[in-house]
């Protein structure tokens, strides 16, 4: 943002020559070797390879015109386009290219179908494998370095002399003190393994005696265990995870087998 009174003399800004890379790219005159070198230089070549691999994978996937039209109408609604007049007005906007939008929508639909055809039948087995990473917990944590003090605070909480939130705000020496010790919901794999192991076997509302974890003395209370469900959201996450894993493996293999793998700008 420019400060008040600051002006820019455009004469001080060097003009782009007709042969500059920017002009060549904007005019569609950049040669393939130059463009490839620039993609390498900016580290974009692997991303380009990813998109080309995806296009190759979905080339034979058919998409119903009705599905494309439905997705297009959904896009219009997301952009606040609810009438033919609004659509015509949008078409006049320089950044609104209907042909490109339709192409991208169709590509997304074909990609979704490719994912479903490739991994849809394996989702449940992968869900069971990944479930420990998908389960979530909400818990309260209080940590300080004095173990004897941690024990005293634990007994205060147990006796009802002080609530966990009050004790955490007063004594906890981590950022969780600001929230009264409350953390989450968060994947159960997120906390320190020692803490995660204790929380897995705890009952909601149970305050666990202090234990040493490194330099810290930690008191825990499980607030809620959120059991991951094999619902639509979980299925989509697993499908995307499997797709990204596959795509990265293919990209890595293609780069390793290329004639000049050292020049990919990675």
PDB file of N, CA and C in Angstrom, residues 36-118:
ATOM      1  N   UNK A  36      10.035 -24.142 -21.379  1.00  0.00           N
ATOM      2  CA  UNK A  36      10.450 -25.264 -20.534  1.00  0.00           C
ATOM      3  C   UNK A  36      11.508 -24.831 -19.537  1.00  0.00           C
ATOM      4  N   UNK A  37      12.480 -24.048 -19.988  1.00  0.00           N
ATOM      5  CA  UNK A  37      13.534 -23.571 -19.099  1.00  0.00           C
ATOM      6  C   UNK A  37      12.968 -22.679 -17.998  1.00  0.00           C
ATOM      7  N   UNK A  38      11.997 -21.843 -18.353  1.00  0.00           N
ATOM      8  CA  UNK A  38      11.382 -20.975 -17.351  1.00  0.00           C
ATOM      9  C   UNK A  38      10.586 -21.786 -16.329  1.00  0.00           C
ATOM     10  N   UNK A  39       9.885 -22.811 -16.795  1.00  0.00           N
ATOM     11  CA  UNK A  39       9.150 -23.682 -15.874  1.00  0.00           C
ATOM     12  C   UNK A  39      10.098 -24.369 -14.903  1.00  0.00           C
ATOM     13  N   UNK A  40      11.258 -24.787 -15.414  1.00  0.00           N
ATOM     14  CA  UNK A  40      12.276 -25.381 -14.544  1.00  0.00           C
ATOM     15  C   UNK A  40      12.776 -24.353 -13.536  1.00  0.00           C
ATOM     16  N   UNK A  41      13.074 -23.169 -14.037  1.00  0.00           N
ATOM     17  CA  UNK A  41      13.631 -22.108 -13.202  1.00  0.00           C
ATOM     18  C   UNK A  41      12.707 -21.759 -12.040  1.00  0.00           C
ATOM     19  N   UNK A  42      11.412 -21.719 -12.303  1.00  0.00           N
ATOM     20  CA  UNK A  42      10.446 -21.348 -11.271  1.00  0.00           C
ATOM     21  C   UNK A  42       9.887 -22.558 -10.515  1.00  0.00           C
ATOM     22  N   UNK A  43      10.427 -23.737 -10.781  1.00  0.00           N
ATOM     23  CA  UNK A  43       9.986 -24.933 -10.067  1.00  0.00           C
ATOM     24  C   UNK A  43       8.583 -25.375 -10.406  1.00  0.00           C
ATOM     25  N   UNK A  44       8.113 -25.045 -11.606  1.00  0.00           N
ATOM     26  CA  UNK A  44       6.734 -25.355 -11.999  1.00  0.00           C
ATOM     27  C   UNK A  44       6.619 -26.570 -12.908  1.00  0.00           C
ATOM     28  N   UNK A  45       7.751 -27.110 -13.337  1.00  0.00           N
ATOM     29  CA  UNK A  45       7.703 -28.231 -14.270  1.00  0.00           C
ATOM     30  C   UNK A  45       7.047 -29.475 -13.653  1.00  0.00           C
ATOM     31  N   UNK A  46       7.357 -29.822 -12.390  1.00  0.00           N
ATOM     32  CA  UNK A  46       6.664 -30.976 -11.795  1.00  0.00           C
ATOM     33  C   UNK A  46       5.148 -30.797 -11.739  1.00  0.00           C
ATOM     34  N   UNK A  47       4.689 -29.565 -11.477  1.00  0.00           N
ATOM     35  CA  UNK A  47       3.248 -29.307 -11.439  1.00  0.00           C
ATOM     36  C   UNK A  47       2.639 -29.505 -12.820  1.00  0.00           C
ATOM     37  N   UNK A  48       3.340 -29.032 -13.850  1.00  0.00           N
ATOM     38  CA  UNK A  48       2.867 -29.235 -15.222  1.00  0.00           C
ATOM     39  C   UNK A  48       2.796 -30.722 -15.537  1.00  0.00           C
ATOM     40  N   UNK A  49       3.815 -31.469 -15.124  1.00  0.00           N
ATOM     41  CA  UNK A  49       3.829 -32.914 -15.358  1.00  0.00           C
ATOM     42  C   UNK A  49       2.650 -33.579 -14.658  1.00  0.00           C
ATOM     43  N   UNK A  50       2.348 -33.150 -13.431  1.00  0.00           N
ATOM     44  CA  UNK A  50       1.198 -33.689 -12.701  1.00  0.00           C
ATOM     45  C   UNK A  50      -0.091 -33.529 -13.502  1.00  0.00           C
ATOM     46  N   UNK A  51      -0.314 -32.320 -13.992  1.00  0.00           N
ATOM     47  CA  UNK A  51      -1.551 -32.048 -14.722  1.00  0.00           C
ATOM     48  C   UNK A  51      -1.622 -32.847 -16.020  1.00  0.00           C
ATOM     49  N   UNK A  52      -0.483 -33.033 -16.671  1.00  0.00           N
ATOM     50  CA  UNK A  52      -0.459 -33.813 -17.908  1.00  0.00           C
ATOM     51  C   UNK A  52      -0.732 -35.289 -17.627  1.00  0.00           C
ATOM     52  N   UNK A  53      -0.205 -35.790 -16.510  1.00  0.00           N
ATOM     53  CA  UNK A  53      -0.455 -37.179 -16.118  1.00  0.00           C
ATOM     54  C   UNK A  53      -1.939 -37.372 -15.814  1.00  0.00           C
ATOM     55  N   UNK A  54      -2.544 -36.401 -15.141  1.00  0.00           N
ATOM     56  CA  UNK A  54      -3.981 -36.469 -14.845  1.00  0.00           C
ATOM     57  C   UNK A  54      -4.785 -36.486 -16.136  1.00  0.00           C
ATOM     58  N   UNK A  55      -4.449 -35.592 -17.071  1.00  0.00           N
ATOM     59  CA  UNK A  55      -5.162 -35.557 -18.354  1.00  0.00           C
ATOM     60  C   UNK A  55      -5.058 -36.892 -19.080  1.00  0.00           C
ATOM     61  N   UNK A  56      -3.889 -37.498 -19.023  1.00  0.00           N
ATOM     62  CA  UNK A  56      -3.688 -38.794 -19.671  1.00  0.00           C
ATOM     63  C   UNK A  56      -4.543 -39.866 -18.999  1.00  0.00           C
ATOM     64  N   UNK A  57      -4.623 -39.805 -17.673  1.00  0.00           N
ATOM     65  CA  UNK A  57      -5.366 -40.819 -16.923  1.00  0.00           C
ATOM     66  C   UNK A  57      -6.869 -40.734 -17.164  1.00  0.00           C
ATOM     67  N   UNK A  58      -7.390 -39.524 -17.352  1.00  0.00           N
ATOM     68  CA  UNK A  58      -8.846 -39.360 -17.481  1.00  0.00           C
ATOM     69  C   UNK A  58      -9.297 -39.242 -18.935  1.00  0.00           C
ATOM     70  N   UNK A  59      -8.374 -39.437 -19.866  1.00  0.00           N
ATOM     71  CA  UNK A  59      -8.692 -39.237 -21.289  1.00  0.00           C
ATOM     72  C   UNK A  59      -9.855 -40.111 -21.753  1.00  0.00           C
ATOM     73  N   UNK A  60      -9.948 -41.323 -21.223  1.00  0.00           N
ATOM     74  CA  UNK A  60     -10.986 -42.249 -21.691  1.00  0.00           C
ATOM     75  C   UNK A  60     -12.250 -42.210 -20.833  1.00  0.00           C
ATOM     76  N   UNK A  61     -12.282 -41.330 -19.831  1.00  0.00           N
ATOM     77  CA  UNK A  61     -13.443 -41.237 -18.943  1.00  0.00           C
ATOM     78  C   UNK A  61     -14.541 -40.410 -19.604  1.00  0.00           C
ATOM     79  N   UNK A  62     -15.737 -40.987 -19.671  1.00  0.00           N
ATOM     80  CA  UNK A  62     -16.868 -40.285 -20.288  1.00  0.00           C
ATOM     81  C   UNK A  62     -17.698 -39.576 -19.223  1.00  0.00           C
ATOM     82  N   UNK A  63     -18.196 -38.411 -19.580  1.00  0.00           N
ATOM     83  CA  UNK A  63     -19.035 -37.637 -18.667  1.00  0.00           C
ATOM     84  C   UNK A  63     -20.353 -37.298 -19.351  1.00  0.00           C
ATOM     85  N   UNK A  64     -21.469 -37.574 -18.689  1.00  0.00           N
ATOM     86  CA  UNK A  64     -22.779 -37.280 -19.264  1.00  0.00           C
ATOM     87  C   UNK A  64     -22.980 -35.774 -19.418  1.00  0.00           C
ATOM     88  N   UNK A  65     -23.551 -35.345 -20.536  1.00  0.00           N
ATOM     89  CA  UNK A  65     -23.843 -33.915 -20.730  1.00  0.00           C
ATOM     90  C   UNK A  65     -24.730 -33.358 -19.621  1.00  0.00           C
ATOM     91  N   UNK A  66     -25.654 -34.203 -19.118  1.00  0.00           N
ATOM     92  CA  UNK A  66     -26.543 -33.741 -18.054  1.00  0.00           C
ATOM     93  C   UNK A  66     -25.757 -33.424 -16.782  1.00  0.00           C
ATOM     94  N   UNK A  67     -24.751 -34.248 -16.492  1.00  0.00           N
ATOM     95  CA  UNK A  67     -23.928 -34.018 -15.300  1.00  0.00           C
ATOM     96  C   UNK A  67     -23.117 -32.740 -15.444  1.00  0.00           C
ATOM     97  N   UNK A  68     -22.610 -32.505 -16.643  1.00  0.00           N
ATOM     98  CA  UNK A  68     -21.838 -31.287 -16.907  1.00  0.00           C
ATOM     99  C   UNK A  68     -22.724 -30.061 -16.748  1.00  0.00           C
ATOM    100  N   UNK A  69     -23.931 -30.135 -17.303  1.00  0.00           N
ATOM    101  CA  UNK A  69     -24.860 -29.003 -17.220  1.00  0.00           C
ATOM    102  C   UNK A  69     -25.255 -28.730 -15.771  1.00  0.00           C
ATOM    103  N   UNK A  70     -25.491 -29.795 -14.996  1.00  0.00           N
ATOM    104  CA  UNK A  70     -25.860 -29.620 -13.587  1.00  0.00           C
ATOM    105  C   UNK A  70     -24.725 -28.962 -12.808  1.00  0.00           C
ATOM    106  N   UNK A  71     -23.491 -29.404 -13.084  1.00  0.00           N
ATOM    107  CA  UNK A  71     -22.331 -28.814 -12.410  1.00  0.00           C
ATOM    108  C   UNK A  71     -22.137 -27.363 -12.820  1.00  0.00           C
ATOM    109  N   UNK A  72     -22.425 -27.068 -14.080  1.00  0.00           N
ATOM    110  CA  UNK A  72     -22.301 -25.698 -14.575  1.00  0.00           C
ATOM    111  C   UNK A  72     -23.318 -24.788 -13.887  1.00  0.00           C
ATOM    112  N   UNK A  73     -24.550 -25.282 -13.735  1.00  0.00           N
ATOM    113  CA  UNK A  73     -25.575 -24.497 -13.053  1.00  0.00           C
ATOM    114  C   UNK A  73     -25.189 -24.253 -11.590  1.00  0.00           C
ATOM    115  N   UNK A  74     -24.569 -25.260 -10.973  1.00  0.00           N
ATOM    116  CA  UNK A  74     -24.109 -25.111  -9.594  1.00  0.00           C
ATOM    117  C   UNK A  74     -23.020 -24.049  -9.503  1.00  0.00           C
ATOM    118  N   UNK A  75     -22.157 -24.017 -10.509  1.00  0.00           N
ATOM    119  CA  UNK A  75     -21.108 -22.993 -10.561  1.00  0.00           C
ATOM    120  C   UNK A  75     -21.729 -21.606 -10.679  1.00  0.00           C
ATOM    121  N   UNK A  76     -22.729 -21.469 -11.546  1.00  0.00           N
ATOM    122  CA  UNK A  76     -23.396 -20.171 -11.703  1.00  0.00           C
ATOM    123  C   UNK A  76     -23.952 -19.685 -10.359  1.00  0.00           C
ATOM    124  N   UNK A  77     -24.610 -20.583  -9.633  1.00  0.00           N
ATOM    125  CA  UNK A  77     -25.183 -20.207  -8.341  1.00  0.00           C
ATOM    126  C   UNK A  77     -24.099 -19.764  -7.366  1.00  0.00           C
ATOM    127  N   UNK A  78     -22.953 -20.471  -7.384  1.00  0.00           N
ATOM    128  CA  UNK A  78     -21.857 -20.118  -6.474  1.00  0.00           C
ATOM    129  C   UNK A  78     -21.294 -18.739  -6.779  1.00  0.00           C
ATOM    130  N   UNK A  79     -21.475 -18.290  -8.019  1.00  0.00           N
ATOM    131  CA  UNK A  79     -20.989 -16.974  -8.431  1.00  0.00           C
ATOM    132  C   UNK A  79     -22.078 -15.903  -8.374  1.00  0.00           C
ATOM    133  N   UNK A  80     -23.245 -16.291  -7.868  1.00  0.00           N
ATOM    134  CA  UNK A  80     -24.337 -15.330  -7.759  1.00  0.00           C
ATOM    135  C   UNK A  80     -25.037 -15.049  -9.070  1.00  0.00           C
ATOM    136  N   UNK A  81     -24.873 -15.948 -10.041  1.00  0.00           N
ATOM    137  CA  UNK A  81     -25.519 -15.787 -11.347  1.00  0.00           C
ATOM    138  C   UNK A  81     -26.818 -16.586 -11.334  1.00  0.00           C
ATOM    139  N   UNK A  82     -27.945 -15.879 -11.315  1.00  0.00           N
ATOM    140  CA  UNK A  82     -29.235 -16.561 -11.161  1.00  0.00           C
ATOM    141  C   UNK A  82     -30.208 -16.298 -12.299  1.00  0.00           C
ATOM    142  N   UNK A  83     -29.771 -15.568 -13.315  1.00  0.00           N
ATOM    143  CA  UNK A  83     -30.675 -15.274 -14.430  1.00  0.00           C
ATOM    144  C   UNK A  83     -29.876 -15.167 -15.718  1.00  0.00           C
ATOM    145  N   UNK A  84     -30.544 -15.344 -16.873  1.00  0.00           N
ATOM    146  CA  UNK A  84     -29.855 -15.191 -18.158  1.00  0.00           C
ATOM    147  C   UNK A  84     -29.208 -13.816 -18.310  1.00  0.00           C
ATOM    148  N   UNK A  85     -29.859 -12.779 -17.791  1.00  0.00           N
ATOM    149  CA  UNK A  85     -29.299 -11.425 -17.898  1.00  0.00           C
ATOM    150  C   UNK A  85     -27.989 -11.317 -17.124  1.00  0.00           C
ATOM    151  N   UNK A  86     -27.952 -11.930 -15.940  1.00  0.00           N
ATOM    152  CA  UNK A  86     -26.723 -11.900 -15.135  1.00  0.00           C
ATOM    153  C   UNK A  86     -25.619 -12.703 -15.803  1.00  0.00           C
ATOM    154  N   UNK A  87     -25.996 -13.784 -16.473  1.00  0.00           N
ATOM    155  CA  UNK A  87     -25.008 -14.581 -17.194  1.00  0.00           C
ATOM    156  C   UNK A  87     -24.421 -13.787 -18.354  1.00  0.00           C
ATOM    157  N   UNK A  88     -25.264 -13.090 -19.085  1.00  0.00           N
ATOM    158  CA  UNK A  88     -24.783 -12.276 -20.206  1.00  0.00           C
ATOM    159  C   UNK A  88     -23.857 -11.170 -19.715  1.00  0.00           C
ATOM    160  N   UNK A  89     -24.186 -10.598 -18.567  1.00  0.00           N
ATOM    161  CA  UNK A  89     -23.327  -9.554 -17.991  1.00  0.00           C
ATOM    162  C   UNK A  89     -21.981 -10.133 -17.572  1.00  0.00           C
ATOM    163  N   UNK A  90     -22.013 -11.354 -17.022  1.00  0.00           N
ATOM    164  CA  UNK A  90     -20.772 -11.996 -16.587  1.00  0.00           C
ATOM    165  C   UNK A  90     -19.873 -12.317 -17.769  1.00  0.00           C
ATOM    166  N   UNK A  91     -20.482 -12.686 -18.893  1.00  0.00           N
ATOM    167  CA  UNK A  91     -19.706 -13.029 -20.085  1.00  0.00           C
ATOM    168  C   UNK A  91     -18.895 -11.849 -20.607  1.00  0.00           C
ATOM    169  N   UNK A  92     -19.342 -10.647 -20.292  1.00  0.00           N
ATOM    170  CA  UNK A  92     -18.642  -9.449 -20.757  1.00  0.00           C
ATOM    171  C   UNK A  92     -17.432  -9.121 -19.893  1.00  0.00           C
ATOM    172  N   UNK A  93     -17.330  -9.792 -18.749  1.00  0.00           N
ATOM    173  CA  UNK A  93     -16.184  -9.550 -17.866  1.00  0.00           C
ATOM    174  C   UNK A  93     -14.940 -10.183 -18.472  1.00  0.00           C
ATOM    175  N   UNK A  94     -13.813  -9.465 -18.489  1.00  0.00           N
ATOM    176  CA  UNK A  94     -12.591  -9.989 -19.127  1.00  0.00           C
ATOM    177  C   UNK A  94     -12.118 -11.326 -18.563  1.00  0.00           C
ATOM    178  N   UNK A  95     -12.366 -11.572 -17.285  1.00  0.00           N
ATOM    179  CA  UNK A  95     -11.879 -12.810 -16.680  1.00  0.00           C
ATOM    180  C   UNK A  95     -12.847 -13.974 -16.765  1.00  0.00           C
ATOM    181  N   UNK A  96     -13.976 -13.764 -17.416  1.00  0.00           N
ATOM    182  CA  UNK A  96     -15.006 -14.802 -17.495  1.00  0.00           C
ATOM    183  C   UNK A  96     -14.966 -15.438 -18.876  1.00  0.00           C
ATOM    184  N   UNK A  97     -14.391 -16.629 -18.948  1.00  0.00           N
ATOM    185  CA  UNK A  97     -14.293 -17.359 -20.214  1.00  0.00           C
ATOM    186  C   UNK A  97     -15.138 -18.620 -20.081  1.00  0.00           C
ATOM    187  N   UNK A  98     -16.335 -18.595 -20.657  1.00  0.00           N
ATOM    188  CA  UNK A  98     -17.282 -19.686 -20.469  1.00  0.00           C
ATOM    189  C   UNK A  98     -16.741 -21.005 -20.997  1.00  0.00           C
ATOM    190  N   UNK A  99     -16.039 -20.975 -22.119  1.00  0.00           N
ATOM    191  CA  UNK A  99     -15.496 -22.211 -22.693  1.00  0.00           C
ATOM    192  C   UNK A  99     -14.489 -22.844 -21.740  1.00  0.00           C
ATOM    193  N   UNK A 100     -13.626 -22.021 -21.142  1.00  0.00           N
ATOM    194  CA  UNK A 100     -12.638 -22.538 -20.200  1.00  0.00           C
ATOM    195  C   UNK A 100     -13.303 -23.056 -18.931  1.00  0.00           C
ATOM    196  N   UNK A 101     -14.336 -22.354 -18.484  1.00  0.00           N
ATOM    197  CA  UNK A 101     -15.062 -22.790 -17.289  1.00  0.00           C
ATOM    198  C   UNK A 101     -15.710 -24.149 -17.528  1.00  0.00           C
ATOM    199  N   UNK A 102     -16.368 -24.310 -18.671  1.00  0.00           N
ATOM    200  CA  UNK A 102     -16.999 -25.590 -19.000  1.00  0.00           C
ATOM    201  C   UNK A 102     -15.957 -26.697 -19.103  1.00  0.00           C
ATOM    202  N   UNK A 103     -14.818 -26.372 -19.690  1.00  0.00           N
ATOM    203  CA  UNK A 103     -13.747 -27.356 -19.835  1.00  0.00           C
ATOM    204  C   UNK A 103     -13.230 -27.801 -18.470  1.00  0.00           C
ATOM    205  N   UNK A 104     -13.053 -26.836 -17.549  1.00  0.00           N
ATOM    206  CA  UNK A 104     -12.556 -27.173 -16.220  1.00  0.00           C
ATOM    207  C   UNK A 104     -13.578 -27.979 -15.433  1.00  0.00           C
ATOM    208  N   UNK A 105     -14.850 -27.618 -15.574  1.00  0.00           N
ATOM    209  CA  UNK A 105     -15.908 -28.360 -14.885  1.00  0.00           C
ATOM    210  C   UNK A 105     -15.952 -29.801 -15.376  1.00  0.00           C
ATOM    211  N   UNK A 106     -15.882 -29.985 -16.687  1.00  0.00           N
ATOM    212  CA  UNK A 106     -15.892 -31.341 -17.236  1.00  0.00           C
ATOM    213  C   UNK A 106     -14.664 -32.122 -16.771  1.00  0.00           C
ATOM    214  N   UNK A 107     -13.514 -31.459 -16.724  1.00  0.00           N
ATOM    215  CA  UNK A 107     -12.283 -32.123 -16.272  1.00  0.00           C
ATOM    216  C   UNK A 107     -12.424 -32.576 -14.822  1.00  0.00           C
ATOM    217  N   UNK A 108     -12.987 -31.720 -13.984  1.00  0.00           N
ATOM    218  CA  UNK A 108     -13.176 -32.075 -12.577  1.00  0.00           C
ATOM    219  C   UNK A 108     -14.117 -33.268 -12.427  1.00  0.00           C
ATOM    220  N   UNK A 109     -15.186 -33.291 -13.221  1.00  0.00           N
ATOM    221  CA  UNK A 109     -16.127 -34.407 -13.160  1.00  0.00           C
ATOM    222  C   UNK A 109     -15.473 -35.704 -13.612  1.00  0.00           C
ATOM    223  N   UNK A 110     -14.696 -35.632 -14.664  1.00  0.00           N
ATOM    224  CA  UNK A 110     -14.004 -36.825 -15.157  1.00  0.00           C
ATOM    225  C   UNK A 110     -12.970 -37.308 -14.147  1.00  0.00           C
ATOM    226  N   UNK A 111     -12.308 -36.363 -13.489  1.00  0.00           N
ATOM    227  CA  UNK A 111     -11.333 -36.743 -12.470  1.00  0.00           C
ATOM    228  C   UNK A 111     -12.021 -37.423 -11.293  1.00  0.00           C
ATOM    229  N   UNK A 112     -13.168 -36.885 -10.871  1.00  0.00           N
ATOM    230  CA  UNK A 112     -13.922 -37.512  -9.780  1.00  0.00           C
ATOM    231  C   UNK A 112     -14.327 -38.936 -10.154  1.00  0.00           C
ATOM    232  N   UNK A 113     -14.755 -39.117 -11.403  1.00  0.00           N
ATOM    233  CA  UNK A 113     -15.165 -40.449 -11.851  1.00  0.00           C
ATOM    234  C   UNK A 113     -13.964 -41.394 -11.914  1.00  0.00           C
ATOM    235  N   UNK A 114     -12.824 -40.866 -12.345  1.00  0.00           N
ATOM    236  CA  UNK A 114     -11.597 -41.672 -12.377  1.00  0.00           C
ATOM    237  C   UNK A 114     -11.222 -42.139 -10.970  1.00  0.00           C
ATOM    238  N   UNK A 115     -11.292 -41.243 -10.008  1.00  0.00           N
ATOM    239  CA  UNK A 115     -10.986 -41.605  -8.620  1.00  0.00           C
ATOM    240  C   UNK A 115     -11.933 -42.698  -8.135  1.00  0.00           C
ATOM    241  N   UNK A 116     -13.224 -42.530  -8.425  1.00  0.00           N
ATOM    242  CA  UNK A 116     -14.220 -43.494  -7.967  1.00  0.00           C
ATOM    243  C   UNK A 116     -13.993 -44.860  -8.602  1.00  0.00           C
ATOM    244  N   UNK A 117     -13.719 -44.880  -9.905  1.00  0.00           N
ATOM    245  CA  UNK A 117     -13.490 -46.142 -10.602  1.00  0.00           C
ATOM    246  C   UNK A 117     -12.214 -46.833 -10.125  1.00  0.00           C
ATOM    247  N   UNK A 118     -11.207 -46.050  -9.780  1.00  0.00           N
ATOM    248  CA  UNK A 118      -9.906 -46.612  -9.415  1.00  0.00           C
ATOM    249  C   UNK A 118      -9.840 -47.041  -7.961  1.00  0.00           C
TER     250      UNK A 118
END
